[in-house]
Amino acid sequence: MKVGVPRESWPGENRVALIPSAIPGLTKAGLDVVVERDAGARAGFTSAAFERAGASIAGRDEVFAAADILLQVRSVPAEAGRLRRGQVVIGFADPLGSPDAVEAIGRAGAMAFSMELMPRITRAQSMDALSSMATISGYKAVIMAADHLPRMFPMLMTAAGTITAAKVFVVGAGVAGLQAIAQAKRLGAKVEAYDIRPAVKEEIQSLGARFVEIPLETTDAQDKGGYAKAQDESFYRRQREMMLKVVAGSDVVITTAVVPGKKAPTLVTREMVEGMAPGSVLVDLAAERGGNCELTRADQVIVHNGVTILGPSNPPALVPYHASQMYSKNITTFLTHLLGKDGAKKAGLELDLSDEITRDTLLTRDGEVVHTRVKQLLAAGARA
Ligand code: NAD
């Protein structure tokens, strides 16, 4: 059976789905790996390194035609026409944001799996690419903020005077937010953070940051999967009012607040930005989901009243070496899981749908969308 790794075609995507060190494990399991020429070049992995590790190198058409299983970082809807019946495609597909794209893959007859829909259970932790990529986003957000800030992060006592530590406020302390807190602390900043899930207060404090107490009723803020639940607009209005002072007093604000499948809540308004000191920086990690700040424009640098607002839509692509390394580990572990001990009946791909990981990530099969939530979104779209 052939595993194909195409070069990513999503704009700005520098990652590659598999890195050379993952290949010996796959060949040992009886899989041949074919990698598109220069697929890893932007991440620092040469075609020669892939060849040395045991892969063959081919052109794009050949990779798509030859592969029984395609490993991608991002499935691109325009490429659905290249897919064929029974071919397996694994990657990020934005199924809840772009259900139509999933439908197109389904129509091609391919069997698509979504890395985003990996259940958050202990058994799936090493396959959880959303978490590994969020770790990178949190780290990179702080580096970007530091780069744009006209101040330094650490407190320094020098012969030329004392430098005060930068004040960083992180809104949303999931995987990305916690890594942002840790990275800002590593650079010496004074860090505060807030999340609507009260459960994270201890995690914030254990990283040495202050939890900002906002007197809002948040007992019902978390769903069974540990994700935040959407709140009504009056909740977000009160949250904005209560965050106003902290935002105004911060040199750096990093927002990461998202609710799966929904537009990101607006937590920082134009007026709040106008309350910040000139030179301050806001990094909006929710940019791809519409942004937590009213002024965010994805992948643009906005300067408003001297405040810089960055909305990187794909920070892991800016750290492509390690992002590819982590993603490669996630996707190969998932592939090994899908194939199971009997190589999914020697790759007739008789999948075990009683398994939660396989069932929750499967999007399309036999020409149809089979994932319940994606089907619901498509039906709602058709009704609208
Ligand atoms: P996420 O990316 O969905 O959201 C980011 C953060 O924003 C979350 O912490 C969320 O609570 C917060 N948020 C949403 N609305 C907000 C608002 N109005 N104000 C402030 N904050 C707001 O979250 P995530 O990083 O994917 O993590 C969600 C949870 O899942 C965390 O508890 C995480 O530890 C857990 N998790 C579990 C596993 C596992 O068990 N395998 C793996 C990864 C994450």
Short mmCIF file of C-alpha atoms and ligand atoms in Angstrom, two decimals:
data_model
loop_
_atom_site.label_atom_id
_atom_site.label_comp_id
_atom_site.label_asym_id
_atom_site.label_seq_id
_atom_site.Cartn_x
_atom_site.Cartn_y
_atom_site.Cartn_z
CA MET A 1 0.00 0.00 0.00
CA LYS A 2 1.25 3.48 -0.92
CA VAL A 3 1.22 6.52 1.31
CA GLY A 4 1.49 9.80 -0.62
CA VAL A 5 2.67 13.14 0.74
CA PRO A 6 1.87 16.06 -1.59
CA ARG A 7 3.41 19.50 -1.29
CA GLU A 8 0.93 21.71 0.57
CA SER A 9 -0.94 24.11 -1.70
CA TRP A 10 -2.85 26.19 0.87
CA PRO A 11 -1.62 29.82 0.62
CA GLY A 12 1.19 30.49 3.09
CA GLU A 13 1.38 26.87 4.21
CA ASN A 14 5.00 25.92 4.89
CA ARG A 15 4.48 22.69 6.78
CA VAL A 16 4.70 19.16 5.42
CA ALA A 17 2.57 16.30 6.72
CA LEU A 18 5.37 13.81 7.18
CA ILE A 19 9.04 14.29 7.99
CA PRO A 20 11.87 11.94 6.98
CA SER A 21 12.35 10.39 10.43
CA ALA A 22 8.77 9.05 10.32
CA ILE A 23 9.37 7.02 7.18
CA PRO A 24 11.32 3.99 8.47
CA GLY A 25 8.45 3.19 10.85
CA LEU A 26 5.96 3.22 7.99
CA THR A 27 8.09 1.12 5.66
CA LYS A 28 8.62 -1.37 8.46
CA ALA A 29 4.84 -1.64 8.70
CA GLY A 30 4.75 -2.58 5.00
CA LEU A 31 3.84 0.83 3.56
CA ASP A 32 5.62 2.50 0.63
CA VAL A 33 5.96 6.24 0.93
CA VAL A 34 5.97 8.56 -2.06
CA VAL A 35 6.69 12.24 -1.42
CA GLU A 36 6.18 15.08 -3.87
CA ARG A 37 9.43 16.76 -4.92
CA ASP A 38 10.24 19.65 -2.54
CA ALA A 39 7.21 18.91 -0.33
CA GLY A 40 9.31 19.56 2.77
CA ALA A 41 11.59 22.26 1.37
CA ARG A 42 9.85 25.17 3.08
CA ALA A 43 10.05 23.37 6.43
CA GLY A 44 13.75 22.49 6.12
CA PHE A 45 13.37 18.86 4.98
CA THR A 46 15.03 18.16 1.63
CA SER A 47 13.91 15.61 -0.94
CA ALA A 48 17.31 13.96 -0.49
CA ALA A 49 16.58 13.49 3.23
CA PHE A 50 13.24 11.86 2.38
CA GLU A 51 14.98 9.55 -0.09
CA ARG A 52 17.65 8.60 2.41
CA ALA A 53 14.90 7.70 4.87
CA GLY A 54 13.36 5.32 2.33
CA ALA A 55 10.74 7.35 0.46
CA SER A 56 10.54 7.73 -3.30
CA ILE A 57 10.21 11.21 -4.80
CA ALA A 58 7.71 11.99 -7.55
CA GLY A 59 5.83 14.78 -9.28
CA ARG A 60 2.47 16.04 -8.00
CA ASP A 61 0.26 14.16 -10.47
CA GLU A 62 2.03 10.91 -9.70
CA VAL A 63 1.67 11.33 -5.92
CA PHE A 64 -2.09 11.92 -6.19
CA ALA A 65 -2.52 9.08 -8.68
CA ALA A 66 -0.36 6.50 -6.92
CA ALA A 67 -1.32 7.02 -3.29
CA ASP A 68 -3.83 4.80 -1.55
CA ILE A 69 -3.55 7.07 1.46
CA LEU A 70 -2.78 10.79 1.18
CA LEU A 71 -1.32 12.55 4.20
CA GLN A 72 -1.82 16.30 4.15
CA VAL A 73 -1.63 19.18 6.54
CA ARG A 74 -4.56 20.92 4.89
CA SER A 75 -7.00 19.40 2.41
CA VAL A 76 -7.68 21.93 -0.31
CA PRO A 77 -11.21 21.85 -1.80
CA ALA A 78 -9.91 22.70 -5.28
CA GLU A 79 -7.99 19.44 -5.21
CA ALA A 80 -11.08 17.28 -4.69
CA GLY A 81 -11.07 16.66 -8.44
CA ARG A 82 -7.74 14.86 -8.13
CA LEU A 83 -9.09 12.36 -5.61
CA ARG A 84 -10.46 9.00 -6.56
CA ARG A 85 -12.94 6.51 -5.18
CA GLY A 86 -11.70 4.66 -2.13
CA GLN A 87 -8.61 6.83 -1.70
CA VAL A 88 -8.03 7.79 1.92
CA VAL A 89 -7.25 11.44 2.73
CA ILE A 90 -6.10 12.49 6.17
CA GLY A 91 -5.57 16.12 7.15
CA PHE A 92 -7.10 19.30 8.50
CA ALA A 93 -10.22 19.92 6.42
CA ASP A 94 -12.01 22.64 8.46
CA PRO A 95 -15.16 20.46 8.46
CA LEU A 96 -17.17 22.70 10.80
CA GLY A 97 -16.13 25.93 9.06
CA SER A 98 -16.30 24.68 5.46
CA PRO A 99 -18.73 21.74 5.31
CA ASP A 100 -19.16 22.33 1.55
CA ALA A 101 -15.52 21.46 0.99
CA VAL A 102 -16.06 18.18 2.82
CA GLU A 103 -19.03 17.47 0.58
CA ALA A 104 -16.81 17.97 -2.50
CA ILE A 105 -14.32 15.41 -1.17
CA GLY A 106 -17.22 13.07 -0.46
CA ARG A 107 -18.52 13.38 -4.01
CA ALA A 108 -15.10 12.32 -5.31
CA GLY A 109 -15.67 9.06 -3.45
CA ALA A 110 -12.64 9.48 -1.21
CA MET A 111 -12.64 8.50 2.44
CA ALA A 112 -11.64 11.63 4.34
CA PHE A 113 -10.54 11.86 7.96
CA SER A 114 -10.37 15.16 9.83
CA MET A 115 -7.49 15.80 12.20
CA GLU A 116 -9.58 18.57 13.82
CA LEU A 117 -12.23 16.14 15.01
CA MET A 118 -9.87 13.97 17.04
CA PRO A 119 -11.67 13.21 20.31
CA ARG A 120 -9.99 14.68 23.35
CA ILE A 121 -9.47 11.40 25.15
CA THR A 122 -6.28 10.13 26.74
CA ARG A 123 -5.86 7.42 24.10
CA ALA A 124 -5.86 10.01 21.31
CA GLN A 125 -3.48 12.50 22.91
CA SER A 126 -0.53 11.62 20.67
CA MET A 127 -2.78 12.09 17.61
CA ASP A 128 -4.17 15.45 18.74
CA ALA A 129 -2.78 17.82 16.11
CA LEU A 130 -5.03 20.70 17.21
CA SER A 131 -3.25 20.69 20.54
CA SER A 132 0.25 20.37 19.14
CA MET A 133 -0.39 23.18 16.67
CA ALA A 134 -2.00 25.33 19.39
CA THR A 135 1.16 24.90 21.47
CA ILE A 136 3.16 26.39 18.59
CA SER A 137 0.63 29.20 18.07
CA GLY A 138 0.85 30.25 21.72
CA TYR A 139 4.63 30.32 21.58
CA LYS A 140 4.75 32.22 18.28
CA ALA A 141 2.15 34.80 19.35
CA VAL A 142 4.45 35.93 22.16
CA ILE A 143 7.49 36.06 19.85
CA MET A 144 5.50 38.17 17.36
CA ALA A 145 4.30 40.49 20.12
CA ALA A 146 7.84 40.90 21.46
CA ASP A 147 9.07 41.68 17.97
CA HIS A 148 6.54 44.50 17.48
CA LEU A 149 6.69 45.90 21.03
CA PRO A 150 8.90 48.97 21.47
CA ARG A 151 9.76 47.64 24.94
CA MET A 152 11.62 44.62 26.27
CA PHE A 153 9.82 41.83 28.13
CA PRO A 154 12.09 41.27 31.16
CA MET A 155 12.71 43.50 34.13
CA LEU A 156 16.35 44.60 34.03
CA MET A 157 18.38 46.58 36.54
CA THR A 158 21.26 48.15 34.66
CA ALA A 159 23.74 50.98 35.10
CA ALA A 160 21.59 52.85 32.59
CA GLY A 161 18.54 52.53 34.79
CA THR A 162 15.81 50.06 35.55
CA ILE A 163 13.68 48.56 32.81
CA THR A 164 10.23 47.53 33.97
CA ALA A 165 8.83 44.17 32.89
CA ALA A 166 6.24 44.15 30.11
CA LYS A 167 2.66 43.47 31.20
CA VAL A 168 1.02 40.71 29.21
CA PHE A 169 -2.67 39.78 29.36
CA VAL A 170 -3.73 36.46 27.86
CA VAL A 171 -7.45 35.99 27.19
CA GLY A 172 -8.41 32.32 26.87
CA ALA A 173 -6.19 29.77 28.58
CA GLY A 174 -6.62 26.64 26.49
CA VAL A 175 -3.61 24.96 24.95
CA ALA A 176 -2.46 28.05 23.00
CA GLY A 177 -3.16 30.45 25.86
CA LEU A 178 -1.30 28.36 28.42
CA GLN A 179 1.72 28.12 26.11
CA ALA A 180 1.55 31.90 25.54
CA ILE A 181 1.56 32.41 29.31
CA ALA A 182 4.54 30.07 29.70
CA GLN A 183 6.46 31.74 26.86
CA ALA A 184 5.76 35.27 28.13
CA LYS A 185 6.97 34.18 31.58
CA ARG A 186 10.11 32.64 30.02
CA LEU A 187 10.84 36.05 28.48
CA GLY A 188 10.38 37.70 31.85
CA ALA A 189 7.01 39.43 31.47
CA LYS A 190 4.43 40.01 34.19
CA VAL A 191 1.53 37.87 33.04
CA GLU A 192 -2.19 37.94 33.77
CA ALA A 193 -4.79 35.70 32.20
CA TYR A 194 -8.51 35.02 32.09
CA ASP A 195 -10.69 32.20 30.81
CA ILE A 196 -14.43 31.65 31.16
CA ARG A 197 -13.79 28.07 32.24
CA PRO A 198 -13.14 28.38 35.97
CA ALA A 199 -11.29 25.05 35.88
CA VAL A 200 -8.21 26.69 34.33
CA LYS A 201 -7.58 29.11 37.19
CA GLU A 202 -5.18 26.67 38.85
CA GLU A 203 -3.33 25.97 35.60
CA ILE A 204 -2.82 29.70 35.04
CA GLN A 205 -1.52 30.13 38.56
CA SER A 206 0.76 27.10 38.32
CA LEU A 207 2.53 28.83 35.42
CA GLY A 208 3.22 31.81 37.67
CA ALA A 209 0.58 34.10 36.14
CA ARG A 210 -2.19 35.97 37.93
CA PHE A 211 -5.75 34.84 37.24
CA VAL A 212 -7.88 37.90 36.58
CA GLU A 213 -11.07 37.54 38.58
CA ILE A 214 -14.05 38.66 36.55
CA PRO A 215 -17.32 38.34 38.47
CA LEU A 216 -19.36 36.63 35.77
CA GLU A 217 -21.50 33.53 36.26
CA THR A 218 -19.46 30.85 34.47
CA THR A 219 -20.56 27.62 36.10
CA ASP A 220 -22.01 26.36 32.80
CA ALA A 221 -19.05 27.49 30.66
CA GLN A 222 -17.63 24.10 29.73
CA ASP A 223 -19.02 21.19 27.74
CA LYS A 224 -18.33 17.49 28.30
CA GLY A 225 -15.30 17.59 25.99
CA GLY A 226 -13.65 20.39 28.00
CA TYR A 227 -14.39 23.05 25.37
CA ALA A 228 -15.92 26.42 26.15
CA LYS A 229 -19.65 26.79 25.45
CA ALA A 230 -20.95 29.77 23.53
CA GLN A 231 -22.46 32.50 25.75
CA ASP A 232 -25.08 35.06 24.84
CA GLU A 233 -24.21 38.58 23.68
CA SER A 234 -25.07 40.14 27.06
CA PHE A 235 -22.44 37.90 28.69
CA TYR A 236 -19.79 39.03 26.22
CA ARG A 237 -20.82 42.68 26.73
CA ARG A 238 -20.34 42.37 30.48
CA GLN A 239 -17.06 40.53 29.93
CA ARG A 240 -15.79 43.38 27.73
CA GLU A 241 -16.79 45.95 30.35
CA MET A 242 -14.96 44.07 33.06
CA MET A 243 -11.83 43.48 30.98
CA LEU A 244 -11.58 47.14 29.94
CA LYS A 245 -9.17 48.17 32.72
CA VAL A 246 -6.88 45.15 32.39
CA VAL A 247 -6.64 45.59 28.62
CA ALA A 248 -5.87 49.31 29.00
CA GLY A 249 -3.11 48.56 31.51
CA SER A 250 -1.39 45.89 29.38
CA ASP A 251 1.53 46.32 27.00
CA VAL A 252 0.60 43.11 25.21
CA VAL A 253 -2.79 41.44 24.90
CA ILE A 254 -2.97 37.95 23.41
CA THR A 255 -6.46 36.67 22.65
CA THR A 256 -7.13 32.99 22.00
CA ALA A 257 -10.82 32.69 22.87
CA VAL A 258 -12.72 30.41 20.52
CA VAL A 259 -15.78 28.21 20.71
CA PRO A 260 -15.61 25.21 18.37
CA GLY A 261 -17.74 25.59 15.23
CA LYS A 262 -18.74 29.18 16.08
CA LYS A 263 -17.46 32.62 15.12
CA ALA A 264 -15.01 33.83 17.78
CA PRO A 265 -16.62 36.13 20.37
CA THR A 266 -15.73 39.83 20.19
CA LEU A 267 -13.93 40.56 23.44
CA VAL A 268 -11.88 43.65 22.56
CA THR A 269 -13.70 46.53 20.88
CA ARG A 270 -12.32 49.54 19.04
CA GLU A 271 -12.92 51.67 22.17
CA MET A 272 -10.92 49.19 24.27
CA VAL A 273 -8.02 49.40 21.80
CA GLU A 274 -8.26 53.19 22.00
CA GLY A 275 -7.83 52.87 25.76
CA MET A 276 -4.46 51.10 25.32
CA ALA A 277 -1.18 53.03 25.40
CA PRO A 278 0.46 53.79 22.06
CA GLY A 279 3.08 51.16 21.28
CA SER A 280 1.01 48.34 22.82
CA VAL A 281 0.48 45.18 20.80
CA LEU A 282 -2.51 42.87 20.48
CA VAL A 283 -2.03 39.44 18.91
CA ASP A 284 -5.35 37.87 17.97
CA LEU A 285 -5.00 34.10 17.64
CA ALA A 286 -8.71 33.84 16.86
CA ALA A 287 -8.17 35.75 13.59
CA GLU A 288 -9.03 32.75 11.43
CA ARG A 289 -12.39 32.47 13.24
CA GLY A 290 -13.27 36.13 12.78
CA GLY A 291 -11.08 37.49 15.57
CA ASN A 292 -11.59 38.39 19.24
CA CYS A 293 -10.77 42.02 18.49
CA GLU A 294 -13.10 44.15 16.41
CA LEU A 295 -10.16 45.65 14.48
CA THR A 296 -8.38 42.41 13.58
CA ARG A 297 -7.86 41.66 9.90
CA ALA A 298 -6.45 38.21 9.27
CA ASP A 299 -2.77 38.29 8.28
CA GLN A 300 -2.61 42.07 8.26
CA VAL A 301 -0.76 44.42 10.55
CA ILE A 302 -3.23 47.07 11.68
CA VAL A 303 -2.00 50.11 13.58
CA HIS A 304 -4.83 51.95 15.32
CA ASN A 305 -4.01 54.99 17.49
CA GLY A 306 -0.47 53.66 17.84
CA VAL A 307 -1.61 50.17 18.91
CA THR A 308 -0.45 47.33 16.67
CA ILE A 309 -2.94 44.53 16.01
CA LEU A 310 -1.71 41.29 14.51
CA GLY A 311 -4.02 38.51 13.35
CA PRO A 312 -1.88 35.61 12.16
CA SER A 313 -4.27 33.06 10.66
CA ASN A 314 -1.78 30.21 10.64
CA PRO A 315 1.07 30.69 13.15
CA PRO A 316 2.27 27.04 13.00
CA ALA A 317 3.15 27.64 9.32
CA LEU A 318 5.59 30.28 10.60
CA VAL A 319 7.43 27.66 12.67
CA PRO A 320 7.32 24.97 9.97
CA TYR A 321 10.20 22.76 11.10
CA HIS A 322 8.86 21.89 14.52
CA ALA A 323 5.23 22.20 13.46
CA SER A 324 5.88 19.55 10.79
CA GLN A 325 7.73 17.38 13.28
CA MET A 326 4.82 17.44 15.73
CA TYR A 327 2.16 17.05 13.03
CA SER A 328 4.07 14.15 11.47
CA LYS A 329 4.05 12.36 14.83
CA ASN A 330 0.31 13.02 15.25
CA ILE A 331 -0.66 11.85 11.77
CA THR A 332 1.53 8.73 11.72
CA THR A 333 0.18 7.66 15.09
CA PHE A 334 -3.34 8.16 13.75
CA LEU A 335 -2.57 6.23 10.56
CA THR A 336 -1.11 3.36 12.55
CA HIS A 337 -4.24 3.41 14.69
CA LEU A 338 -6.55 3.33 11.64
CA LEU A 339 -4.73 0.42 10.08
CA GLY A 340 -4.66 -1.51 13.34
CA LYS A 341 -2.98 -4.87 13.82
CA ASP A 342 -4.36 -6.41 10.63
CA GLY A 343 -3.50 -3.37 8.45
CA ALA A 344 -7.29 -2.65 8.22
CA LYS A 345 -7.70 -6.11 6.70
CA LYS A 346 -4.62 -5.59 4.57
CA ALA A 347 -5.95 -2.24 3.39
CA GLY A 348 -9.28 -3.24 1.98
CA LEU A 349 -9.82 -0.66 4.77
CA GLU A 350 -12.42 -2.47 6.74
CA LEU A 351 -12.49 0.11 9.45
CA ASP A 352 -13.51 -0.55 13.00
CA LEU A 353 -16.26 2.04 13.40
CA SER A 354 -16.96 0.93 16.93
CA ASP A 355 -13.71 2.69 17.79
CA GLU A 356 -14.36 6.27 18.98
CA ILE A 357 -11.25 7.75 17.34
CA THR A 358 -12.02 6.28 13.90
CA ARG A 359 -15.74 7.06 14.10
CA ASP A 360 -15.37 10.67 15.29
CA THR A 361 -12.80 11.64 12.65
CA LEU A 362 -14.39 9.97 9.62
CA LEU A 363 -15.97 12.61 7.37
CA THR A 364 -16.84 10.90 4.08
CA ARG A 365 -17.26 7.41 2.78
CA ASP A 366 -18.74 5.75 -0.33
CA GLY A 367 -19.47 9.13 -1.94
CA GLU A 368 -21.26 10.62 1.08
CA VAL A 369 -20.66 12.80 4.09
CA VAL A 370 -21.11 10.51 7.08
CA HIS A 371 -20.14 12.77 10.00
CA THR A 372 -23.27 13.76 11.92
CA ARG A 373 -22.30 17.35 12.79
CA VAL A 374 -21.08 18.08 9.26
CA LYS A 375 -24.30 16.60 7.84
CA GLN A 376 -26.32 18.84 10.17
CA LEU A 377 -24.36 21.91 9.05
CA LEU A 378 -24.91 21.03 5.39
CA ALA A 379 -28.64 20.53 5.97
CA ALA A 380 -28.88 23.86 7.83
CA GLY A 381 -27.01 25.57 4.97
CA ALA A 382 -29.37 24.06 2.43
CA ARG A 383 -32.38 25.29 4.42
CA ALA A 384 -30.97 28.84 4.81
P1 NAD B 1 -10.02 26.27 22.33
O1 NAD B 1 -8.93 26.50 21.33
O2 NAD B 1 -11.31 25.70 21.88
O3 NAD B 1 -10.34 27.66 23.06
C1 NAD B 1 -9.33 28.45 23.63
C2 NAD B 1 -9.70 28.91 25.01
O4 NAD B 1 -10.59 30.02 24.92
C3 NAD B 1 -10.42 27.87 25.86
O5 NAD B 1 -9.70 27.67 27.05
C4 NAD B 1 -11.77 28.49 26.11
O6 NAD B 1 -12.30 28.17 27.39
C5 NAD B 1 -11.45 29.96 26.03
N1 NAD B 1 -12.59 30.85 25.83
C6 NAD B 1 -13.71 30.68 25.05
N2 NAD B 1 -14.52 31.76 25.16
C7 NAD B 1 -13.91 32.62 26.02
C8 NAD B 1 -14.24 33.91 26.52
N3 NAD B 1 -15.39 34.53 26.18
N4 NAD B 1 -13.38 34.50 27.38
C9 NAD B 1 -12.22 33.89 27.74
N5 NAD B 1 -11.86 32.70 27.31
C10 NAD B 1 -12.68 32.05 26.46
O7 NAD B 1 -9.49 25.43 23.53
P2 NAD B 1 -8.38 24.30 23.55
O8 NAD B 1 -7.05 24.93 23.66
O9 NAD B 1 -8.60 23.43 22.41
O10 NAD B 1 -8.67 23.55 24.92
C11 NAD B 1 -9.97 23.32 25.43
C12 NAD B 1 -9.88 22.36 26.60
O11 NAD B 1 -9.60 21.03 26.16
C13 NAD B 1 -8.81 22.68 27.62
O12 NAD B 1 -9.33 22.39 28.88
C14 NAD B 1 -7.72 21.72 27.33
O13 NAD B 1 -6.90 21.45 28.44
C15 NAD B 1 -8.54 20.51 26.96
N6 NAD B 1 -7.76 19.57 26.17
C16 NAD B 1 -7.85 18.23 26.49
C17 NAD B 1 -7.11 17.32 25.76
C18 NAD B 1 -7.18 15.85 26.08
O14 NAD B 1 -7.77 15.49 27.04
N7 NAD B 1 -6.61 15.01 25.27
C19 NAD B 1 -6.33 17.73 24.72
C20 NAD B 1 -6.28 19.10 24.41
C21 NAD B 1 -7.02 20.00 25.16
#
